[in-house]
Tab-separated table of C-alpha atoms in Angstrom:
chain	number	residue	atom	x	y	z
A	25	UNK	CA	6.341	-32.311	41.238
A	26	UNK	CA	7.108	-35.540	43.070
A	27	UNK	CA	10.068	-37.435	41.626
A	28	UNK	CA	9.028	-40.782	40.156
A	29	UNK	CA	11.384	-42.829	42.308
A	30	UNK	CA	10.007	-41.411	45.591
A	31	UNK	CA	7.340	-44.128	45.537
A	32	UNK	CA	10.075	-46.757	45.874
A	33	UNK	CA	11.136	-45.459	49.276
A	34	UNK	CA	7.865	-44.782	51.138
A	35	UNK	CA	7.392	-48.343	52.354
A	36	UNK	CA	11.074	-48.636	53.272
A	37	UNK	CA	11.142	-45.329	55.197
A	38	UNK	CA	8.050	-46.276	57.228
A	39	UNK	CA	9.528	-49.703	58.014
A	40	UNK	CA	12.800	-48.055	59.068
A	41	UNK	CA	10.984	-45.726	61.476
A	42	UNK	CA	9.241	-48.659	63.124
A	43	UNK	CA	12.460	-50.667	63.281
A	44	UNK	CA	14.461	-47.831	64.864
A	45	UNK	CA	11.835	-47.388	67.580
A	46	UNK	CA	12.248	-51.027	68.622
A	47	UNK	CA	15.981	-51.334	67.938
A	48	UNK	CA	18.100	-51.887	71.101
A	49	UNK	CA	21.335	-49.988	71.422
A	50	UNK	CA	24.301	-51.963	70.133
A	51	UNK	CA	27.668	-52.008	71.807
A	52	UNK	CA	30.521	-50.810	69.696
A	53	UNK	CA	32.111	-53.469	67.501
A	54	UNK	CA	35.625	-54.481	68.227
A	55	UNK	CA	38.341	-53.043	66.052
A	56	UNK	CA	39.784	-55.787	63.873
A	57	UNK	CA	43.130	-54.043	63.462
A	58	UNK	CA	45.570	-55.696	65.886
A	59	UNK	CA	48.376	-53.164	65.839
A	60	UNK	CA	50.876	-53.223	68.701
A	61	UNK	CA	53.488	-50.721	69.829
A	62	UNK	CA	56.968	-51.833	70.874
A	63	UNK	CA	59.646	-49.798	72.529
A	64	UNK	CA	63.305	-50.191	73.428
A	65	UNK	CA	64.216	-50.316	77.112
A	66	UNK	CA	67.785	-50.847	78.266
A	67	UNK	CA	68.694	-52.377	74.932
A	68	UNK	CA	65.898	-54.946	75.178
A	69	UNK	CA	62.684	-55.156	73.192
A	70	UNK	CA	59.555	-55.096	75.309
A	71	UNK	CA	55.922	-55.117	74.374
A	72	UNK	CA	54.203	-51.961	75.535
A	73	UNK	CA	50.429	-52.078	75.058
A	74	UNK	CA	47.873	-52.908	72.414
A	75	UNK	CA	47.397	-49.929	70.161
A	76	UNK	CA	43.634	-50.106	70.631
A	77	UNK	CA	44.105	-48.447	74.027
A	78	UNK	CA	46.482	-45.822	72.635
A	79	UNK	CA	45.777	-42.747	70.552
A	80	UNK	CA	46.635	-43.198	66.915
A	81	UNK	CA	49.868	-41.509	65.926
A	82	UNK	CA	49.498	-39.338	62.864
A	83	UNK	CA	52.166	-39.441	60.193
A	84	UNK	CA	52.536	-35.964	58.711
A	85	UNK	CA	48.851	-35.055	59.073
A	86	UNK	CA	46.653	-33.445	61.691
A	87	UNK	CA	44.101	-35.602	63.419
A	88	UNK	CA	40.775	-35.038	61.694
A	89	UNK	CA	39.237	-38.446	62.230
A	90	UNK	CA	39.493	-39.240	58.541
A	91	UNK	CA	43.107	-40.001	57.705
A	92	UNK	CA	45.135	-41.659	60.424
A	93	UNK	CA	48.081	-43.999	60.104
A	94	UNK	CA	49.264	-46.205	62.941
A	95	UNK	CA	53.000	-45.997	63.553
A	96	UNK	CA	54.613	-49.161	64.864
A	97	UNK	CA	58.124	-48.894	66.315
A	98	UNK	CA	60.133	-52.081	66.477
A	99	UNK	CA	63.922	-52.025	67.078
A	100	UNK	CA	64.141	-48.413	65.883
A	101	UNK	CA	62.403	-49.285	62.597
A	102	UNK	CA	59.172	-47.512	61.804
A	103	UNK	CA	56.374	-49.218	59.931
A	104	UNK	CA	53.595	-46.829	58.961
A	105	UNK	CA	50.395	-48.804	58.581
A	106	UNK	CA	47.808	-47.597	56.081
A	107	UNK	CA	44.978	-50.132	56.122
A	108	UNK	CA	43.328	-51.027	52.812
A	109	UNK	CA	40.214	-52.387	54.528
A	110	UNK	CA	39.761	-50.189	57.584
A	111	UNK	CA	36.385	-50.743	59.243
A	112	UNK	CA	33.577	-48.245	59.745
A	113	UNK	CA	34.547	-45.827	56.982
A	114	UNK	CA	30.973	-45.509	55.659
A	115	UNK	CA	28.703	-42.807	57.040
A	116	UNK	CA	25.823	-43.879	59.279
A	117	UNK	CA	23.122	-43.738	56.592
A	118	UNK	CA	25.214	-45.705	54.100
A	119	UNK	CA	25.853	-48.366	56.733
A	120	UNK	CA	22.122	-48.652	57.392
A	121	UNK	CA	21.339	-49.005	53.699
A	122	UNK	CA	24.036	-51.635	53.240
A	123	UNK	CA	22.783	-53.556	56.284
A	124	UNK	CA	19.234	-53.488	54.902
A	125	UNK	CA	19.849	-53.699	51.188
A	126	UNK	CA	17.237	-56.451	50.932
A	127	UNK	CA	14.606	-53.912	52.033
A	128	UNK	CA	15.759	-51.461	49.398
A	129	UNK	CA	15.357	-54.098	46.681
A	130	UNK	CA	12.016	-55.217	48.110
A	131	UNK	CA	10.776	-51.621	47.902
A	132	UNK	CA	11.739	-51.462	44.225
A	133	UNK	CA	11.056	-55.009	43.006
A	134	UNK	CA	8.955	-56.796	45.674
A	135	UNK	CA	8.680	-60.574	45.940
A	136	UNK	CA	5.718	-62.350	47.522
A	137	UNK	CA	6.128	-64.738	50.456
A	138	UNK	CA	6.319	-67.813	48.231
A	139	UNK	CA	9.035	-66.240	46.057
A	140	UNK	CA	11.000	-65.189	49.137
A	141	UNK	CA	10.789	-68.744	50.464
A	142	UNK	CA	12.301	-70.095	47.229
A	143	UNK	CA	15.029	-67.440	47.093
A	144	UNK	CA	17.833	-69.549	48.708
A	145	UNK	CA	17.095	-72.402	46.305
A	146	UNK	CA	17.182	-70.047	43.303
A	147	UNK	CA	20.428	-68.461	44.511
A	148	UNK	CA	22.047	-71.887	44.795
A	149	UNK	CA	20.922	-72.762	41.263
A	150	UNK	CA	22.316	-69.460	39.957
A	151	UNK	CA	25.611	-70.194	41.717
A	152	UNK	CA	25.964	-73.388	39.683
A	153	UNK	CA	25.346	-71.434	36.478
A	154	UNK	CA	28.087	-68.985	37.411
A	155	UNK	CA	30.626	-71.702	38.287
A	156	UNK	CA	30.538	-75.378	37.339
A	157	UNK	CA	27.675	-75.039	34.826
A	158	UNK	CA	28.772	-71.774	33.232
A	159	UNK	CA	29.283	-73.417	29.811
A	160	UNK	CA	25.501	-73.943	29.665
A	161	UNK	CA	24.658	-70.402	30.816
A	162	UNK	CA	22.835	-68.136	28.379
A	163	UNK	CA	24.508	-64.827	27.516
A	164	UNK	CA	21.388	-62.891	28.497
A	165	UNK	CA	20.721	-64.823	31.718
A	166	UNK	CA	20.363	-61.550	33.649
A	167	UNK	CA	17.278	-60.645	31.606
A	168	UNK	CA	15.338	-63.512	33.189
A	169	UNK	CA	13.230	-62.376	36.140
A	170	UNK	CA	14.109	-65.187	38.597
A	171	UNK	CA	17.817	-65.061	37.747
A	172	UNK	CA	17.977	-61.276	38.032
A	173	UNK	CA	16.113	-61.182	41.333
A	174	UNK	CA	18.395	-63.872	42.793
A	175	UNK	CA	21.512	-62.114	41.522
A	176	UNK	CA	20.600	-58.690	42.920
A	177	UNK	CA	19.511	-59.984	46.321
A	178	UNK	CA	22.654	-62.072	46.806
A	179	UNK	CA	25.587	-61.357	44.475
A	180	UNK	CA	24.965	-57.623	44.171
A	181	UNK	CA	24.722	-57.384	47.951
A	182	UNK	CA	28.032	-59.193	48.426
A	183	UNK	CA	29.662	-57.056	45.723
A	184	UNK	CA	28.447	-53.927	47.510
A	185	UNK	CA	30.157	-55.177	50.680
A	186	UNK	CA	33.445	-55.711	48.818
A	187	UNK	CA	33.383	-52.526	46.757
A	188	UNK	CA	32.282	-50.121	49.488
A	189	UNK	CA	35.006	-51.504	51.746
A	190	UNK	CA	37.589	-50.823	49.028
A	191	UNK	CA	36.268	-47.489	47.726
A	192	UNK	CA	35.964	-45.935	51.188
A	193	UNK	CA	39.665	-46.614	51.825
A	194	UNK	CA	41.166	-45.587	48.465
A	195	UNK	CA	42.769	-42.130	48.135
A	196	UNK	CA	40.673	-39.336	46.625
A	197	UNK	CA	42.956	-39.285	43.562
A	198	UNK	CA	41.382	-42.549	42.420
A	199	UNK	CA	38.059	-40.801	41.745
A	200	UNK	CA	36.740	-37.788	39.823
A	201	UNK	CA	37.072	-34.396	41.507
A	202	UNK	CA	34.938	-32.350	39.095
A	203	UNK	CA	32.033	-32.648	36.668
A	204	UNK	CA	32.946	-35.252	34.062
A	205	UNK	CA	31.899	-38.173	31.879
A	206	UNK	CA	32.163	-41.643	33.455
A	207	UNK	CA	31.862	-45.047	31.821
A	208	UNK	CA	31.103	-48.239	33.728
A	209	UNK	CA	31.619	-51.305	31.532
A	210	UNK	CA	29.697	-54.479	32.353
A	211	UNK	CA	27.473	-52.544	34.752
A	212	UNK	CA	24.882	-55.221	35.454
A	213	UNK	CA	22.517	-53.769	38.093
A	214	UNK	CA	24.756	-50.674	38.493
A	215	UNK	CA	26.624	-52.255	41.422
A	216	UNK	CA	29.731	-50.113	41.050
A	217	UNK	CA	27.772	-46.866	40.698
A	218	UNK	CA	25.731	-47.675	43.825
A	219	UNK	CA	28.906	-48.617	45.739
A	220	UNK	CA	30.557	-45.336	44.804
A	221	UNK	CA	27.527	-43.333	45.921
A	222	UNK	CA	27.439	-45.115	49.301
A	223	UNK	CA	31.178	-44.958	50.001
A	224	UNK	CA	32.238	-41.504	48.686
A	225	UNK	CA	29.706	-38.902	49.906
A	226	UNK	CA	31.913	-36.060	48.628
A	227	UNK	CA	31.054	-37.135	45.076
A	228	UNK	CA	27.309	-36.725	45.618
A	229	UNK	CA	27.566	-32.983	44.975
A	230	UNK	CA	29.481	-33.398	41.703
A	231	UNK	CA	27.490	-33.597	38.478
A	232	UNK	CA	28.673	-36.875	37.014
A	233	UNK	CA	27.265	-38.436	33.859
A	234	UNK	CA	27.475	-42.225	33.923
A	235	UNK	CA	27.306	-44.247	30.729
A	236	UNK	CA	26.486	-47.772	31.916
A	237	UNK	CA	27.230	-50.504	29.370
A	238	UNK	CA	25.809	-54.015	29.683
A	239	UNK	CA	24.149	-56.717	27.570
A	240	UNK	CA	21.160	-56.883	29.941
A	241	UNK	CA	18.794	-53.924	29.728
A	242	UNK	CA	16.565	-55.402	32.467
A	243	UNK	CA	19.505	-55.600	34.848
A	244	UNK	CA	20.478	-51.968	34.279
A	245	UNK	CA	16.861	-50.800	34.622
A	246	UNK	CA	16.504	-52.533	37.998
A	247	UNK	CA	19.888	-51.202	39.076
A	248	UNK	CA	18.895	-47.628	38.220
A	249	UNK	CA	15.690	-47.938	40.255
A	250	UNK	CA	17.684	-49.261	43.225
A	251	UNK	CA	20.238	-46.468	42.810
A	252	UNK	CA	17.561	-43.742	42.717
A	253	UNK	CA	15.875	-45.256	45.750
A	254	UNK	CA	19.174	-45.032	47.661
A	255	UNK	CA	19.720	-41.445	46.464
A	256	UNK	CA	16.284	-40.494	47.789
A	257	UNK	CA	17.249	-41.806	51.226
A	258	UNK	CA	20.755	-40.327	51.443
A	259	UNK	CA	20.104	-36.943	49.860
A	260	UNK	CA	22.105	-35.376	47.083
A	261	UNK	CA	21.586	-34.727	43.394
A	262	UNK	CA	21.437	-38.007	41.468
A	263	UNK	CA	24.040	-38.547	38.808
A	264	UNK	CA	22.801	-38.746	35.258
A	265	UNK	CA	22.521	-42.391	34.204
A	266	UNK	CA	22.677	-43.252	30.501
A	267	UNK	CA	21.996	-46.944	29.924
A	268	UNK	CA	23.696	-48.437	26.851
A	269	UNK	CA	22.834	-51.978	25.776
A	270	UNK	CA	25.895	-53.708	24.381
A	271	UNK	CA	28.993	-55.630	25.343
A	272	UNK	CA	32.654	-54.807	25.788
A	273	UNK	CA	34.815	-55.437	22.757
A	274	UNK	CA	32.045	-55.380	20.154
A	275	UNK	CA	32.462	-51.735	19.169
A	276	UNK	CA	29.389	-50.506	21.050
A	277	UNK	CA	29.179	-46.760	20.442
A	278	UNK	CA	29.378	-44.317	23.370
A	279	UNK	CA	28.442	-40.717	22.507
A	280	UNK	CA	31.137	-39.056	24.625
A	281	UNK	CA	34.718	-39.887	25.531
A	282	UNK	CA	35.154	-40.760	29.204
A	283	UNK	CA	37.229	-39.052	31.889
A	284	UNK	CA	36.776	-41.948	34.326
A	285	UNK	CA	36.436	-45.598	33.263
A	286	UNK	CA	35.499	-48.386	35.650
A	287	UNK	CA	34.562	-52.040	35.549
A	288	UNK	CA	34.011	-54.665	38.225
A	289	UNK	CA	34.035	-58.444	37.696
A	290	UNK	CA	33.896	-57.950	33.928
A	291	UNK	CA	37.183	-59.556	32.884
A	292	UNK	CA	36.323	-62.541	35.076
A	293	UNK	CA	33.228	-63.202	32.969
A	294	UNK	CA	35.142	-62.623	29.728
A	295	UNK	CA	37.878	-65.014	30.857
A	296	UNK	CA	35.307	-67.661	31.757
A	297	UNK	CA	33.792	-67.432	28.273
A	298	UNK	CA	37.148	-67.821	26.506
A	299	UNK	CA	39.789	-70.531	26.385
A	300	UNK	CA	42.453	-68.034	25.320
A	301	UNK	CA	45.112	-67.188	27.930
A	302	UNK	CA	45.260	-63.666	29.443
A	303	UNK	CA	48.620	-63.112	27.710
A	304	UNK	CA	46.757	-63.233	24.396
A	305	UNK	CA	43.750	-61.184	25.533
A	306	UNK	CA	45.344	-58.346	27.532
A	307	UNK	CA	46.552	-56.178	24.637
A	308	UNK	CA	43.104	-56.386	23.046
A	309	UNK	CA	41.463	-55.492	26.384
A	310	UNK	CA	43.789	-52.509	26.822
A	311	UNK	CA	43.115	-51.165	23.316
A	312	UNK	CA	39.372	-51.576	23.778
A	313	UNK	CA	39.433	-49.748	27.114
A	314	UNK	CA	41.453	-46.893	25.653
A	315	UNK	CA	39.095	-46.510	22.691
A	316	UNK	CA	36.580	-44.967	25.116
A	317	UNK	CA	38.914	-42.576	26.958
A	318	UNK	CA	39.751	-38.889	26.962
A	319	UNK	CA	43.392	-37.821	27.240
A	320	UNK	CA	43.197	-37.326	31.034
A	321	UNK	CA	41.141	-40.429	31.796
A	322	UNK	CA	41.458	-42.296	35.098
A	323	UNK	CA	40.878	-46.052	35.310
A	324	UNK	CA	39.645	-48.164	38.227
A	325	UNK	CA	39.392	-51.901	37.500
A	326	UNK	CA	38.282	-54.440	40.118
A	327	UNK	CA	38.094	-58.221	39.835
A	328	UNK	CA	37.590	-61.256	42.117
A	329	UNK	CA	40.816	-62.450	43.703
A	330	UNK	CA	41.112	-65.531	41.486
A	331	UNK	CA	44.258	-66.459	39.493
A	332	UNK	CA	43.080	-65.765	35.933
A	333	UNK	CA	41.534	-62.382	36.740
A	334	UNK	CA	44.609	-61.407	38.751
A	335	UNK	CA	46.837	-62.347	35.810
A	336	UNK	CA	44.690	-60.241	33.460
A	337	UNK	CA	44.939	-57.169	35.703
A	338	UNK	CA	48.683	-57.698	36.142
A	339	UNK	CA	49.168	-57.643	32.365
A	340	UNK	CA	46.964	-54.543	32.049
A	341	UNK	CA	49.052	-52.926	34.809
A	342	UNK	CA	52.158	-53.493	32.666
A	343	UNK	CA	50.414	-51.889	29.695
A	344	UNK	CA	49.410	-48.809	31.672
A	345	UNK	CA	52.954	-48.373	33.045
A	346	UNK	CA	54.395	-48.724	29.547
A	347	UNK	CA	52.029	-45.983	28.344
A	348	UNK	CA	53.177	-43.596	31.129
A	349	UNK	CA	50.279	-43.967	33.526
A	350	UNK	CA	50.895	-43.541	37.249
A	351	UNK	CA	49.805	-46.195	39.732
A	352	UNK	CA	47.719	-45.138	42.714
A	353	UNK	CA	47.097	-48.617	44.026
A	354	UNK	CA	47.529	-51.245	45.143
A	355	UNK	CA	51.185	-51.312	44.081
A	356	UNK	CA	53.883	-49.721	46.232
A	357	UNK	CA	56.213	-49.570	43.216
A	358	UNK	CA	56.155	-49.444	39.415
A	359	UNK	CA	58.585	-52.298	38.820
A	360	UNK	CA	57.898	-55.882	37.805
A	361	UNK	CA	55.128	-57.570	39.771
A	362	UNK	CA	56.588	-60.357	41.962
A	363	UNK	CA	53.187	-62.070	42.199
A	364	UNK	CA	52.110	-61.889	38.569
A	365	UNK	CA	50.177	-65.175	38.615
A	366	UNK	CA	51.843	-66.499	35.454
A	367	UNK	CA	50.073	-69.798	34.678
A	368	UNK	CA	48.663	-69.907	38.232
A	369	UNK	CA	45.217	-70.318	36.665
A	370	UNK	CA	46.403	-73.616	35.143
A	371	UNK	CA	47.434	-75.040	38.514
A	372	UNK	CA	51.076	-73.933	38.733
A	373	UNK	CA	52.603	-72.934	42.073
A	374	UNK	CA	53.129	-69.304	41.018
A	375	UNK	CA	51.555	-66.820	43.409
A	376	UNK	CA	49.007	-64.240	42.298
A	377	UNK	CA	48.215	-60.867	43.832
A	378	UNK	CA	44.954	-60.629	45.769
A	379	UNK	CA	43.639	-59.089	48.973
A	380	UNK	CA	41.223	-60.533	51.517
A	381	UNK	CA	39.210	-59.424	54.519
A	382	UNK	CA	36.954	-61.224	56.981
A	383	UNK	CA	33.197	-61.191	56.431
A	384	UNK	CA	32.413	-61.243	60.148
A	385	UNK	CA	31.152	-57.647	59.953
A	386	UNK	CA	29.067	-58.231	56.817
A	387	UNK	CA	25.294	-57.580	57.101
A	388	UNK	CA	23.701	-60.140	59.395
A	389	UNK	CA	20.833	-60.882	57.024
A	390	UNK	CA	23.247	-61.395	54.134
A	391	UNK	CA	25.244	-63.904	56.160
A	392	UNK	CA	22.007	-65.691	57.048
A	393	UNK	CA	20.922	-65.737	53.394
A	394	UNK	CA	24.319	-67.172	52.435
A	395	UNK	CA	23.936	-69.893	55.053
A	396	UNK	CA	20.424	-70.759	53.872
A	397	UNK	CA	21.693	-70.940	50.276
A	398	UNK	CA	24.587	-73.191	51.414
A	399	UNK	CA	27.074	-70.580	50.129
A	400	UNK	CA	28.698	-69.439	53.353
A	401	UNK	CA	31.576	-66.975	53.103
A	402	UNK	CA	34.251	-66.469	55.744
A	403	UNK	CA	36.395	-64.190	53.584
A	404	UNK	CA	35.930	-61.800	50.690
A	405	UNK	CA	38.744	-61.386	48.158
A	406	UNK	CA	39.489	-58.958	45.358
A	407	UNK	CA	42.227	-57.548	43.162
A	408	UNK	CA	42.238	-54.083	41.610
A	409	UNK	CA	44.318	-51.450	39.849
A	410	UNK	CA	43.827	-47.692	40.025
A	411	UNK	CA	45.764	-45.616	37.472
A	412	UNK	CA	45.845	-41.976	36.394
A	413	UNK	CA	47.596	-40.150	33.557
A	414	UNK	CA	51.277	-39.492	34.195
A	415	UNK	CA	52.063	-36.346	36.229
A	416	UNK	CA	48.391	-35.641	36.951
A	417	UNK	CA	49.170	-35.797	40.668
A	418	UNK	CA	52.216	-36.144	42.931
A	419	UNK	CA	52.451	-39.869	43.632
A	420	UNK	CA	55.977	-39.769	45.061
A	421	UNK	CA	54.667	-40.775	48.495
A	422	UNK	CA	52.485	-43.555	47.115
A	423	UNK	CA	54.517	-45.423	44.506
A	424	UNK	CA	58.271	-45.865	44.680
A	425	UNK	CA	60.473	-45.950	41.622
A	426	UNK	CA	62.884	-48.774	40.916
A	427	UNK	CA	65.708	-49.285	43.362
A	428	UNK	CA	68.693	-46.980	42.819
A	429	UNK	CA	72.363	-47.873	42.850
A	430	UNK	CA	73.108	-45.952	46.050
A	431	UNK	CA	72.491	-47.449	49.468
A	432	UNK	CA	68.828	-47.270	50.359
A	433	UNK	CA	67.371	-48.402	53.692
A	434	UNK	CA	63.752	-47.284	53.286
A	435	UNK	CA	61.082	-49.385	51.618
A	436	UNK	CA	57.312	-49.433	51.112
A	437	UNK	CA	55.647	-52.829	51.382
A	438	UNK	CA	52.075	-53.803	50.531
A	439	UNK	CA	51.019	-56.843	52.594
A	440	UNK	CA	49.521	-59.495	50.297
A	441	UNK	CA	48.932	-62.495	52.553
A	442	UNK	CA	47.476	-63.568	55.861
A	443	UNK	CA	49.684	-63.976	58.900
A	444	UNK	CA	51.727	-67.201	59.046
A	445	UNK	CA	53.517	-68.808	61.992
A	446	UNK	CA	57.211	-69.523	61.401
A	447	UNK	CA	59.321	-72.284	62.906
A	448	UNK	CA	61.079	-69.880	65.296
A	449	UNK	CA	57.801	-68.862	66.975
A	450	UNK	CA	57.626	-65.606	65.057
A	451	UNK	CA	54.915	-64.536	62.619
A	452	UNK	CA	55.174	-63.267	59.073
A	453	UNK	CA	53.288	-61.905	56.075
A	454	UNK	CA	54.311	-61.822	52.434
A	455	UNK	CA	54.572	-58.380	50.924
A	456	UNK	CA	55.161	-56.717	47.560
A	457	UNK	CA	57.881	-54.069	47.176
A	458	UNK	CA	60.301	-52.428	44.760
A	459	UNK	CA	62.850	-55.179	45.526
A	460	UNK	CA	60.302	-57.880	44.754
A	461	UNK	CA	58.679	-60.331	47.130
A	462	UNK	CA	59.479	-59.767	50.817
A	463	UNK	CA	58.639	-61.671	53.995
A	464	UNK	CA	57.955	-59.309	56.918
A	465	UNK	CA	58.273	-61.051	60.271
A	466	UNK	CA	57.796	-60.037	63.899
A	467	UNK	CA	57.085	-61.669	67.237
A	468	UNK	CA	53.482	-60.477	67.242
A	469	UNK	CA	50.689	-62.524	65.717
A	470	UNK	CA	48.437	-60.692	63.241
A	471	UNK	CA	50.387	-57.455	63.534
A	472	UNK	CA	49.430	-56.706	59.925
A	473	UNK	CA	46.456	-57.477	57.724
A	474	UNK	CA	46.083	-58.216	54.036
A	475	UNK	CA	46.319	-54.957	52.090
A	476	UNK	CA	48.193	-52.919	54.718
A	477	UNK	CA	50.818	-50.537	53.343
A	478	UNK	CA	53.994	-50.399	55.439
A	479	UNK	CA	56.766	-47.826	55.178
A	480	UNK	CA	59.798	-49.337	56.856
A	481	UNK	CA	63.241	-47.950	57.662
A	482	UNK	CA	65.577	-50.961	57.711
A	483	UNK	CA	68.809	-51.172	59.673
A	484	UNK	CA	70.768	-52.295	56.588
A	485	UNK	CA	70.894	-51.748	52.845
A	486	UNK	CA	67.729	-53.331	51.424
A	487	UNK	CA	69.763	-54.776	48.526
A	488	UNK	CA	71.654	-56.910	51.051
A	489	UNK	CA	68.709	-58.338	52.977
A	490	UNK	CA	68.824	-62.108	53.678
A	491	UNK	CA	66.703	-64.387	51.489
A	492	UNK	CA	64.113	-66.944	52.586
A	493	UNK	CA	65.214	-70.300	51.143
A	494	UNK	CA	61.700	-71.630	50.582
A	495	UNK	CA	60.087	-68.701	48.762
A	496	UNK	CA	63.076	-66.667	47.603
A	497	UNK	CA	61.612	-63.591	49.306
A	498	UNK	CA	63.810	-60.973	50.981
A	499	UNK	CA	63.537	-61.166	54.769
A	500	UNK	CA	62.654	-58.082	56.849
A	501	UNK	CA	62.627	-58.833	60.568
A	502	UNK	CA	60.890	-56.294	62.786
């Protein structure tokens, strides 16, 4: 018997066949990772060649095309680069679906030509409701047809770009590895579930049950149709979706305890609706999250890279560490966060943790829609935490413990800023480490990108590194 959602894909599949017949061959996109190898010659540092023309050097793993780390050697110090936003990690079919997500939605919930013409105007109006006019926004705004259509065709698409980029680069330990119960809180149109299906094909053969919790039943219904349409085009057994109407923190009942709990952009909306500071809310959030969990539950929480959301996740990070959870990412250590965003959301100068990547490789039609809606984006930002129960996996190579008393020259650093030019014609990025905030400098511009994880062997005890007078960060010169 034909599955009910097959009808959603027939028009799309036929259009894809016609498009592929006419589609010219594209030249390969340039790699955005500007990693450079240096070597010592006669006691002098000399630039060798751009790493794009070199084979990647594997660090402790065989080359399988899936897990490669670039090793940069500068003055006998090794920095192992593990990119957080490496390009082209999605399989070919997932890339096609992401590029043409508007067609997927059109196949499920079609708009006529007049409605499509008004779409940029409606998106712009929705943007005001989500930002400067949010105090006038109705709680159930996503149940309205025009609002929901605008949201899915613009905001869901952008969220898919952000989440698939992140999920495809996270370690496998962040996700389920066997049949289990999953809970996505604040699901909306099932954006996180769709992102996970597109970015982690190994999970498509695992029988997952997803409880999706949201106040908008219409949003979840549309999201499930979109999800099933994508499943029909990628292959695989669809996960079981259980839609639950309700909101986080109101005691909404879930029939089963969860082994994997996720949420994306949920705390941002909660923070917008409350005048209470994150310091007051975080304990309540943590207790409410844990009320849904099994003993061995993993958590993956993602938010926009804005100060208040970053502060909320930082406080939740502290709670998880206190309760003996292990960090998978993004932290390189389990000590105090040096960019905790304390009062940054009120306009203070305190830094907050967030990661950014360029949108230049985003779907062309999405960029055009953004331009037409007067909401252009040059960068996408996010902040996240991925935690698992203590001792559930060996994280000794991922997260470092607090600095010991003995001399220690090795350090892991997570890059948390763009490249900056210094007064001495060198370039630097801020990074987070077990010794706090660090400033990693070299003579090469854009040697590292936001989110890169570096493992550096310093030439001196890291406790005795010089300090940058302006920021107070420890200086590591490569």
